Tab-separated table of C-alpha atoms and ligand atoms in Angstrom:
chain	number	residue	atom	x	y	z
A	1	MET	CA	118.445	75.238	102.323
A	2	LYS	CA	118.203	76.127	98.417
A	3	VAL	CA	116.913	79.503	97.952
A	4	LEU	CA	115.490	81.907	95.102
A	5	VAL	CA	115.564	85.179	95.259
A	6	ILE	CA	113.248	87.702	93.083
A	7	GLY	CA	115.053	90.607	90.835
A	8	ASN	CA	117.961	91.721	89.059
A	9	GLY	CA	119.448	95.043	91.130
A	10	GLY	CA	121.677	95.586	94.082
A	11	ARG	CA	119.488	94.680	96.230
A	12	GLU	CA	119.192	90.954	95.580
A	13	HIS	CA	123.110	90.864	94.149
A	14	ALA	CA	123.579	91.817	98.432
A	15	LEU	CA	121.489	89.214	99.057
A	16	ALA	CA	122.665	86.414	96.536
A	17	LEU	CA	126.197	86.994	97.706
A	18	ALA	CA	125.363	86.993	101.748
A	19	LEU	CA	123.436	83.740	100.790
A	20	SER	CA	125.729	81.961	98.841
A	21	ARG	CA	128.416	82.870	101.195
A	22	ASP	CA	125.817	81.526	103.975
A	23	PRO	CA	127.216	77.495	105.284
A	24	GLY	CA	123.337	76.618	105.983
A	25	VAL	CA	122.289	77.562	102.087
A	26	SER	CA	123.516	74.766	99.757
A	27	GLU	CA	122.266	75.926	96.586
A	28	VAL	CA	121.073	79.935	95.335
A	29	HIS	CA	118.676	80.720	92.145
A	30	ALA	CA	117.855	83.870	91.366
A	31	ALA	CA	115.185	84.784	88.546
A	32	PRO	CA	115.618	86.930	86.229
A	33	GLY	CA	119.521	88.198	88.005
A	34	ASN	CA	121.570	90.173	86.190
A	35	PRO	CA	125.860	88.962	85.432
A	36	GLY	CA	126.867	89.703	89.216
A	37	ILE	CA	124.557	87.768	90.781
A	38	GLY	CA	125.265	85.156	88.424
A	39	ALA	CA	128.552	84.797	89.758
A	40	VAL	CA	126.787	83.715	92.637
A	41	ALA	CA	123.378	81.741	91.904
A	42	THR	CA	121.731	79.875	89.404
A	43	LEU	CA	120.015	82.313	86.705
A	44	HIS	CA	116.159	81.700	85.271
A	45	ALA	CA	114.958	83.802	82.814
A	46	VAL	CA	111.279	83.659	84.332
A	47	ASP	CA	109.663	87.037	84.795
A	48	PRO	CA	109.980	88.087	88.130
A	49	LEU	CA	106.491	89.698	87.830
A	50	ASP	CA	104.308	86.990	86.283
A	51	PRO	CA	103.326	85.309	90.181
A	52	ALA	CA	102.105	81.952	88.618
A	53	ALA	CA	105.350	81.384	86.709
A	54	VAL	CA	107.295	82.484	90.379
A	55	ALA	CA	105.317	79.858	92.071
A	56	ALA	CA	105.840	77.001	89.462
A	57	LEU	CA	110.174	77.559	89.135
A	58	ALA	CA	109.897	78.165	92.746
A	59	ALA	CA	107.580	74.263	92.830
A	60	ASP	CA	110.113	72.673	89.795
A	61	ILE	CA	113.596	73.714	91.678
A	62	GLY	CA	112.200	72.286	94.848
A	63	VAL	CA	113.212	75.294	97.380
A	64	ASP	CA	113.330	75.692	100.734
A	65	LEU	CA	112.658	79.376	100.256
A	66	VAL	CA	111.643	82.164	97.984
A	67	VAL	CA	112.923	85.636	98.753
A	68	VAL	CA	111.454	88.856	96.647
A	69	GLY	CA	113.463	91.602	96.541
A	70	PRO	CA	111.686	94.276	94.895
A	71	GLU	CA	108.392	95.918	95.765
A	72	ALA	CA	107.079	95.349	92.033
A	73	PRO	CA	106.455	91.815	92.229
A	74	LEU	CA	105.021	92.249	95.795
A	75	VAL	CA	102.847	94.443	94.340
A	76	ALA	CA	102.135	92.015	91.539
A	77	GLY	CA	101.356	88.909	94.304
A	78	VAL	CA	103.876	87.118	93.749
A	79	ALA	CA	104.509	86.259	97.529
A	80	ASP	CA	100.832	85.041	97.616
A	81	ALA	CA	100.938	82.525	94.363
A	82	VAL	CA	104.226	81.258	96.382
A	83	ARG	CA	102.491	80.907	99.792
A	84	ALA	CA	99.734	79.187	98.233
A	85	ALA	CA	102.135	76.780	96.173
A	86	GLY	CA	102.881	75.198	99.664
A	87	VAL	CA	106.564	77.545	99.395
A	88	PRO	CA	107.805	78.709	102.364
A	89	VAL	CA	108.516	83.142	101.345
A	90	PHE	CA	109.922	85.874	102.467
A	91	GLY	CA	108.056	88.918	101.227
A	92	PRO	CA	104.668	90.305	102.252
A	93	SER	CA	101.423	89.711	100.854
A	94	LEU	CA	99.542	92.367	98.465
A	95	GLU	CA	97.433	93.137	101.195
A	96	ALA	CA	100.634	93.607	103.366
A	97	ALA	CA	102.575	95.386	100.568
A	98	ARG	CA	100.041	97.950	100.702
A	99	LEU	CA	101.922	99.562	103.611
A	100	GLU	CA	104.006	100.429	100.927
A	101	GLY	CA	102.314	101.078	97.847
A	102	SER	CA	99.615	103.217	99.308
A	103	LYS	CA	101.609	105.882	101.884
A	104	ALA	CA	97.507	107.112	102.794
A	105	PHE	CA	97.017	103.497	103.679
A	106	ALA	CA	100.878	103.342	105.583
A	107	LYS	CA	99.270	106.877	107.926
A	108	GLU	CA	96.180	104.765	108.426
A	109	VAL	CA	97.444	101.777	109.911
A	110	MET	CA	100.150	103.518	111.821
A	111	ALA	CA	96.942	106.443	113.578
A	112	ALA	CA	95.589	102.771	114.545
A	113	ALA	CA	98.850	101.399	115.849
A	114	SER	CA	99.994	105.099	117.659
A	115	VAL	CA	102.966	104.524	115.523
A	116	PRO	CA	104.465	108.260	116.100
A	117	THR	CA	104.874	109.847	112.224
A	118	ALA	CA	104.640	112.922	110.605
A	119	ARG	CA	100.925	114.312	110.867
A	120	ALA	CA	99.655	114.447	107.366
A	121	ILE	CA	96.604	114.994	105.288
A	122	THR	CA	95.031	113.487	102.442
A	123	ALA	CA	94.409	115.987	99.545
A	124	GLU	CA	92.480	114.891	96.097
A	125	THR	CA	92.061	117.742	94.351
A	126	PRO	CA	94.052	121.253	94.443
A	127	GLU	CA	92.132	123.118	96.709
A	128	GLN	CA	92.340	120.796	99.406
A	129	ALA	CA	96.092	120.435	98.729
A	130	ALA	CA	96.419	124.361	99.000
A	131	ALA	CA	94.869	124.134	102.645
A	132	ALA	CA	96.550	121.248	104.184
A	133	LEU	CA	99.789	123.667	102.593
A	134	ALA	CA	99.261	126.823	104.547
A	135	GLU	CA	98.278	124.689	107.766
A	136	PHE	CA	101.506	122.915	107.727
A	137	GLY	CA	103.748	125.913	105.981
A	138	PRO	CA	107.335	125.582	104.909
A	139	PRO	CA	109.070	123.334	104.445
A	140	TYR	CA	106.358	121.900	102.730
A	141	VAL	CA	106.146	117.986	101.615
A	142	VAL	CA	103.950	116.746	99.452
A	143	LYS	CA	103.404	112.815	98.120
A	144	ASP	CA	101.923	110.955	95.547
A	145	ASP	CA	99.751	108.864	96.616
A	146	ALA	CA	101.004	105.951	94.429
A	147	LEU	CA	104.043	104.320	93.924
A	148	ALA	CA	106.553	106.506	92.802
A	149	ALA	CA	110.280	105.200	92.485
A	150	GLY	CA	111.260	107.812	95.755
A	151	LYS	CA	110.435	110.368	92.839
A	152	GLY	CA	106.921	110.737	93.922
A	153	VAL	CA	108.250	113.198	96.755
A	154	ILE	CA	109.137	116.934	97.148
A	155	VAL	CA	110.233	118.525	99.844
A	156	THR	CA	110.899	122.832	98.872
A	157	ARG	CA	110.035	125.538	100.689
A	158	ASP	CA	108.390	127.049	97.502
A	159	LEU	CA	104.811	127.164	97.499
A	160	ALA	CA	104.070	127.503	93.669
A	161	GLU	CA	106.253	123.907	93.278
A	162	ALA	CA	104.595	122.583	96.021
A	163	LEU	CA	101.273	123.333	94.606
A	164	ALA	CA	102.317	122.193	91.096
A	165	HIS	CA	103.235	118.995	92.005
A	166	ALA	CA	99.911	117.835	94.132
A	167	GLU	CA	98.358	118.750	90.944
A	168	THR	CA	100.308	116.229	88.694
A	169	CYS	CA	100.296	113.735	91.399
A	170	GLY	CA	96.211	114.099	91.390
A	171	ARG	CA	96.007	112.318	95.282
A	172	VAL	CA	98.646	112.848	97.652
A	173	VAL	CA	99.716	112.984	101.092
A	174	ILE	CA	100.902	116.617	102.493
A	175	GLU	CA	103.098	116.262	105.807
A	176	GLU	CA	104.600	118.471	108.080
A	177	PHE	CA	108.287	118.150	107.840
A	178	LEU	CA	110.308	116.421	110.105
A	179	ASP	CA	114.151	117.531	110.756
A	180	GLY	CA	116.675	115.446	112.427
A	181	PRO	CA	118.925	112.936	110.904
A	182	GLU	CA	117.222	110.189	108.926
A	183	VAL	CA	118.056	106.425	109.869
A	184	SER	CA	116.977	103.115	107.878
A	185	LEU	CA	115.699	100.655	110.298
A	186	PHE	CA	115.154	97.297	108.736
A	187	ALA	CA	112.880	94.589	110.712
A	188	ILE	CA	112.595	91.233	110.112
A	189	CYS	CA	109.024	90.276	110.838
A	190	ASP	CA	107.054	86.978	110.790
A	191	GLY	CA	104.170	87.821	111.109
A	192	HIS	CA	104.012	88.527	114.766
A	193	GLY	CA	106.784	89.268	116.096
A	194	ALA	CA	110.500	91.036	114.768
A	195	TYR	CA	113.947	91.230	115.185
A	196	ALA	CA	115.619	94.792	114.168
A	197	LEU	CA	119.178	94.813	111.724
A	198	GLN	CA	121.429	96.885	112.055
A	199	PRO	CA	120.640	100.513	111.193
A	200	ALA	CA	121.731	102.018	108.338
A	201	GLN	CA	122.347	105.466	106.704
A	202	ASP	CA	121.627	105.914	102.936
A	203	PHE	CA	122.860	109.015	101.235
A	204	LYS	CA	119.441	109.702	98.650
A	205	ARG	CA	120.657	113.156	96.862
A	206	ILE	CA	122.739	112.808	93.429
A	207	LEU	CA	125.437	114.859	94.181
A	208	ASP	CA	127.756	115.905	97.296
A	209	GLY	CA	126.887	117.871	99.739
A	210	GLY	CA	122.884	116.584	99.894
A	211	LEU	CA	122.500	118.740	96.825
A	212	GLY	CA	120.638	117.906	93.539
A	213	PRO	CA	117.615	115.587	92.615
A	214	ASN	CA	116.361	112.351	95.115
A	215	THR	CA	118.097	109.468	93.967
A	216	GLY	CA	117.108	105.547	95.279
A	217	GLY	CA	120.341	106.050	96.978
A	218	MET	CA	123.825	106.638	96.237
A	219	GLY	CA	125.722	105.275	98.945
A	220	SER	CA	125.708	103.829	102.269
A	221	TYR	CA	127.179	103.068	105.861
A	222	SER	CA	126.718	101.099	108.506
A	223	PRO	CA	126.688	101.349	112.430
A	224	LEU	CA	125.635	104.369	113.292
A	225	THR	CA	128.031	105.079	115.641
A	226	TRP	CA	126.635	108.509	116.941
A	227	ALA	CA	123.035	107.004	117.108
A	228	ARG	CA	121.556	106.170	120.306
A	229	PRO	CA	122.558	102.471	121.277
A	230	ASP	CA	118.830	101.386	121.855
A	231	LEU	CA	117.818	103.005	118.598
A	232	ALA	CA	116.734	99.403	116.733
A	233	GLU	CA	115.325	98.310	120.524
A	234	VAL	CA	113.572	101.822	120.598
A	235	VAL	CA	111.310	101.140	117.157
A	236	ILE	CA	110.643	97.636	117.661
A	237	GLU	CA	108.695	98.592	120.488
A	238	GLN	CA	107.462	101.967	119.485
A	239	VAL	CA	106.430	101.632	115.486
A	240	VAL	CA	107.374	97.652	114.718
A	241	SER	CA	105.351	95.803	117.313
A	242	PRO	CA	102.223	97.819	116.883
A	243	THR	CA	102.096	97.816	112.931
A	244	LEU	CA	102.264	94.048	113.422
A	245	ALA	CA	99.472	93.606	115.900
A	246	GLU	CA	97.321	96.167	114.043
A	247	MET	CA	98.436	94.314	110.892
A	248	ALA	CA	97.617	90.627	112.001
A	249	ARG	CA	93.812	92.880	113.476
A	250	ARG	CA	93.530	93.754	109.779
A	251	GLY	CA	93.984	89.599	108.684
A	252	ALA	CA	96.941	90.813	106.600
A	253	PRO	CA	99.927	89.633	109.213
A	254	PHE	CA	103.754	91.164	107.514
A	255	VAL	CA	105.781	88.656	106.806
A	256	GLY	CA	109.174	89.957	105.438
A	257	CYS	CA	111.145	93.265	105.948
A	258	LEU	CA	108.999	96.295	107.310
A	259	TYR	CA	112.051	99.089	105.995
A	260	VAL	CA	111.156	101.627	108.410
A	261	GLY	CA	112.657	104.795	107.756
A	262	LEU	CA	112.994	107.306	110.697
A	263	ALA	CA	113.808	110.562	111.091
A	264	LEU	CA	115.773	111.487	114.180
A	265	THR	CA	113.589	114.286	115.700
A	266	SER	CA	114.100	116.033	119.434
A	267	ALA	CA	110.419	114.429	120.443
A	268	GLY	CA	111.892	110.606	119.647
A	269	PRO	CA	112.248	108.407	116.011
A	270	LYS	CA	109.162	109.275	113.809
A	271	VAL	CA	108.363	107.294	110.914
A	272	ILE	CA	108.911	108.904	107.180
A	273	GLU	CA	107.915	105.970	105.420
A	274	PHE	CA	107.432	102.249	105.210
A	275	ASN	CA	108.808	99.664	102.951
A	276	VAL	CA	108.344	96.369	102.277
A	277	ARG	CA	111.514	95.472	101.182
A	278	PHE	CA	115.063	96.039	101.829
A	279	GLY	CA	116.552	99.263	101.076
A	280	ASP	CA	119.238	99.510	98.868
A	281	PRO	CA	122.159	100.198	98.760
A	282	ASP	CA	121.307	100.508	102.601
A	283	ILE	CA	120.967	96.993	103.529
A	284	GLN	CA	124.171	95.956	101.596
A	285	PRO	CA	126.850	97.306	104.636
A	286	VAL	CA	123.938	95.675	106.532
A	287	LEU	CA	124.344	92.485	105.335
A	288	ALA	CA	128.536	92.877	105.051
A	289	LEU	CA	128.049	92.871	108.950
A	290	LEU	CA	125.255	90.289	109.379
A	291	ASP	CA	127.581	87.682	111.078
A	292	SER	CA	124.713	85.512	112.092
A	293	PRO	CA	123.267	83.056	109.170
A	294	LEU	CA	120.694	84.739	106.490
A	295	GLY	CA	119.488	81.851	105.358
A	296	ALA	CA	117.471	80.892	108.769
A	297	LEU	CA	116.852	84.197	109.534
A	298	LEU	CA	115.011	85.020	106.631
A	299	HIS	CA	113.286	81.344	106.934
A	300	ALA	CA	112.549	81.387	110.332
A	301	ALA	CA	110.912	85.055	109.866
A	302	ALA	CA	108.659	83.319	106.144
A	303	THR	CA	108.078	80.303	108.503
A	304	GLY	CA	106.379	82.488	111.445
A	305	LYS	CA	109.047	80.907	113.665
A	306	LEU	CA	111.617	83.486	114.397
A	307	ALA	CA	113.397	82.737	117.718
A	308	THR	CA	117.712	83.820	116.849
A	309	GLU	CA	118.205	87.365	117.410
A	310	PRO	CA	120.985	88.687	114.567
A	311	THR	CA	124.127	89.199	115.349
A	312	PHE	CA	126.931	91.650	113.572
A	313	ARG	CA	130.356	91.499	114.008
A	314	ASP	CA	132.603	94.574	115.276
A	315	GLY	CA	134.008	97.264	112.473
A	316	ALA	CA	132.177	99.177	109.557
A	317	SER	CA	131.165	98.956	106.202
A	318	VAL	CA	130.638	101.318	103.827
A	319	THR	CA	129.144	100.981	99.815
A	320	VAL	CA	129.600	104.022	96.824
A	321	VAL	CA	127.423	103.547	94.365
A	322	LEU	CA	128.508	104.278	90.511
A	323	ALA	CA	125.468	105.412	88.502
A	324	SER	CA	125.208	105.787	84.568
A	325	ALA	CA	124.940	109.446	82.998
A	326	GLY	CA	121.548	111.495	82.706
A	327	TYR	CA	120.258	109.243	86.233
A	328	PRO	CA	118.090	110.434	87.802
A	329	GLU	CA	116.684	111.460	85.399
A	330	SER	CA	117.176	109.065	82.926
A	331	SER	CA	119.874	106.585	82.563
A	332	SER	CA	122.404	105.237	80.034
A	333	LYS	CA	123.050	101.669	78.459
A	334	GLY	CA	125.184	99.654	76.738
A	335	ASP	CA	128.477	101.971	77.812
A	336	VAL	CA	132.035	99.522	78.295
A	337	ILE	CA	132.103	99.025	82.001
A	338	THR	CA	136.599	98.228	83.418
A	339	GLY	CA	138.288	97.620	85.902
A	340	VAL	CA	135.517	95.805	87.546
A	341	GLU	CA	137.567	92.293	88.382
A	342	ASP	CA	141.014	94.640	89.842
A	343	ALA	CA	138.019	96.599	92.735
A	344	ALA	CA	137.006	93.110	93.192
A	345	ALA	CA	140.548	91.829	94.063
A	346	VAL	CA	140.824	94.736	96.662
A	347	GLU	CA	140.850	93.014	99.900
A	348	ASN	CA	137.740	93.585	101.601
A	349	VAL	CA	135.429	94.969	99.062
A	350	ASP	CA	132.478	93.135	96.768
A	351	VAL	CA	131.381	94.736	93.963
A	352	ILE	CA	127.644	94.725	93.716
A	353	HIS	CA	126.075	94.772	90.522
A	354	ALA	CA	122.292	96.702	90.401
A	355	GLY	CA	122.244	97.783	86.260
A	356	THR	CA	124.586	95.334	84.825
A	357	ALA	CA	124.315	93.415	81.663
A	358	MET	CA	126.894	91.560	78.953
A	359	ALA	CA	126.760	92.512	75.968
A	360	ALA	CA	128.988	90.941	72.889
A	361	GLY	CA	131.168	89.238	75.893
A	362	ARG	CA	131.230	92.713	77.643
A	363	LEU	CA	130.231	93.770	80.978
A	364	VAL	CA	128.027	97.210	79.833
A	365	THR	CA	125.870	99.511	81.834
A	366	ALA	CA	122.037	98.657	82.295
A	367	GLY	CA	120.148	101.168	84.288
A	368	GLY	CA	120.469	103.975	86.727
A	369	ARG	CA	121.752	102.556	89.384
A	370	VAL	CA	124.854	100.663	87.781
A	371	LEU	CA	127.647	98.948	90.572
A	372	ALA	CA	128.499	99.205	93.999
A	373	VAL	CA	131.337	98.886	95.684
A	374	ARG	CA	130.765	97.711	99.548
A	375	ALA	CA	134.122	97.024	101.584
A	376	LEU	CA	134.318	96.047	105.191
A	377	GLY	CA	137.054	98.040	107.185
A	378	ALA	CA	138.032	98.934	110.847
A	379	ASP	CA	136.297	101.424	111.179
A	380	VAL	CA	133.900	103.553	108.922
A	381	ALA	CA	136.884	105.946	108.317
A	382	ASP	CA	139.030	102.850	107.290
A	383	ALA	CA	136.227	100.576	105.338
A	384	ARG	CA	135.495	104.286	103.272
A	385	ALA	CA	139.191	104.834	102.586
A	386	ARG	CA	139.114	100.816	100.962
A	387	ALA	CA	135.498	101.130	99.220
A	388	TYR	CA	136.294	104.540	97.273
A	389	ALA	CA	140.167	103.402	96.580
A	390	ALA	CA	138.260	100.118	94.713
A	391	ALA	CA	135.583	102.324	93.481
A	392	ASP	CA	138.800	104.496	91.742
A	393	LEU	CA	139.571	101.408	89.576
A	394	ILE	CA	136.279	101.325	88.100
A	395	SER	CA	135.257	103.436	84.879
A	396	PHE	CA	132.273	103.999	82.094
A	397	ASP	CA	131.420	106.672	80.211
A	398	GLY	CA	129.586	108.909	81.963
A	399	MET	CA	129.861	107.215	85.817
A	400	GLN	CA	128.296	109.723	88.458
A	401	ARG	CA	129.599	108.866	91.776
A	402	ARG	CA	129.119	111.138	94.999
A	403	SER	CA	132.611	112.211	96.975
A	404	ASP	CA	131.253	112.126	100.323
A	405	ILE	CA	129.149	108.839	101.110
A	406	ALA	CA	130.102	108.361	104.840
A	407	ALA	CA	132.265	111.244	105.176
A	408	GLU	CA	130.265	112.335	108.360
A	409	PRO	CA	127.001	111.800	109.285
A	410	LEU	CA	124.161	113.066	107.270
A	411	GLY	CA	123.038	115.121	110.042
A	412	VAL	CA	119.488	116.394	108.595
A	413	VAL	CA	117.188	115.001	106.744
A	414	GLU	CA	119.316	115.927	103.041
A	415	GLY	CA	115.747	117.106	101.771
A	416	ALA	CA	116.503	120.182	103.957
A	417	SER	CA	119.045	121.475	102.099
A	418	LEU	CA	117.806	120.695	98.466
A	419	THR	CA	115.176	123.471	97.635
A	420	GLY	CA	115.228	125.885	100.505
B	1	LIG	P1	110.125	108.752	101.366
B	1	LIG	O1	109.527	108.544	99.092
B	1	LIG	O2	108.525	108.775	101.333
B	1	LIG	O3	110.713	108.257	101.765
B	1	LIG	O4	110.638	110.801	100.804
B	1	LIG	C1	111.695	110.317	100.208
B	1	LIG	C2	112.189	111.354	101.008
B	1	LIG	O5	112.476	112.562	101.060
B	1	LIG	C3	112.764	111.255	102.652
B	1	LIG	O6	113.711	110.425	102.688
B	1	LIG	C4	113.358	112.013	103.267
B	1	LIG	O7	114.742	112.390	102.838
B	1	LIG	C5	112.302	113.349	102.617
B	1	LIG	N1	110.578	113.710	103.138
B	1	LIG	C6	109.931	113.135	103.295
B	1	LIG	N2	108.586	113.166	104.314
B	1	LIG	C7	109.472	114.096	104.644
B	1	LIG	C8	108.962	114.459	105.981
B	1	LIG	N3	107.852	114.438	106.856
B	1	LIG	N4	110.134	115.592	106.469
B	1	LIG	C9	111.078	116.093	106.084
B	1	LIG	N5	111.666	114.977	104.912
B	1	LIG	C10	110.651	114.218	104.309
B	2	LIG	N1	117.406	103.495	99.856
B	2	LIG	C1	116.174	103.715	99.963
B	2	LIG	C2	115.146	102.683	98.976
B	2	LIG	O1	115.481	101.323	98.494
B	2	LIG	O2	113.911	102.813	98.525
């Protein structure tokens, strides 16, 4: 099987790496890719946001499967164009991608499908926002309705801050606060059925102890030994299956990864958000532990024929993100990175590239999240020790990383401790 991966981040590197290690996959291609992906795939300088160009590339190479990594190409209609060209694609249509593209749409689908989630009110004016905030009380949760790369959400006890955020965004979704550990569950969907991957946790705040602003994720681990063993089963039954049925009923069957962000509340798992792609870095440890072939799984989903449940090996995996100076408000480009080869040589460690580039023959930073160091181990503590030992070998100016990834489970939603 020949596979083309669309995107250039850590998620796409982790996917390309897993595909390159799958004996059922003969060739891995990527567009546009990054220096890390270039080590395991053939790179193509094609604009990932150009549906016609991606479809033409897939046809030219003669791939059997296109895997679309990030949400931006999905929201640009890349999966639709590839599907129209007759090539199987793992990734939802534009219409189905609205589950991530519009938080209000996601809430509407969840309500229609009776999926457990936070109660929410959509507000379009400051007056409506004030009324909704008063109804729910603190802590306040205010979400920009449009895609905002994780930066559109604030959780705060400060009413003035909540009101100001609502005013800046325009159309917002205001929600009941969910208190409980936060979990990432990835469902591989073929339009009608789904299999869950092993759950993971993502550490979202920039600083140790869950302090500082939200990021795209500073580290992750799997499995969650403390969680109920039937968690994945319960989420498929209560969340994923009804959502797939509702999307199919609307004529927009969902094919791809439905990323269910959950809060495990005392009243059971509730959905915090849907994304329509794998989460990064949360997917990284999950892929490291996947035992069954990734290529066949994604191809089966893309062709509506899921029939074989994915399996996972024993042990654990931990990923520690190395971010550039200024992240998450900004990022620093062009800082020379050293030590990547030494880190990658540590047993059971992969160095995943998220925001890197080559400049004058040297590896440099090229984004907010630069690298992720991922390790496999006998258990979480062992994997964690290996990940940090390898991460210690890497340096660049202004490097930021958390020192407490997977030190203990994320007990409560990190947001709860932030702006109290
Ligand atoms: P989202 O973009 O919807 O995932 O929100 C970003 C982060 O804000 C989540 O990962 C949570 O940590 C937090 N958050 C979002 N919604 C809620 C909620 N209803 N209750 C508590 N925390 C939330
Ligand atoms: N790690 C969070 C996300 O990918 O949205």
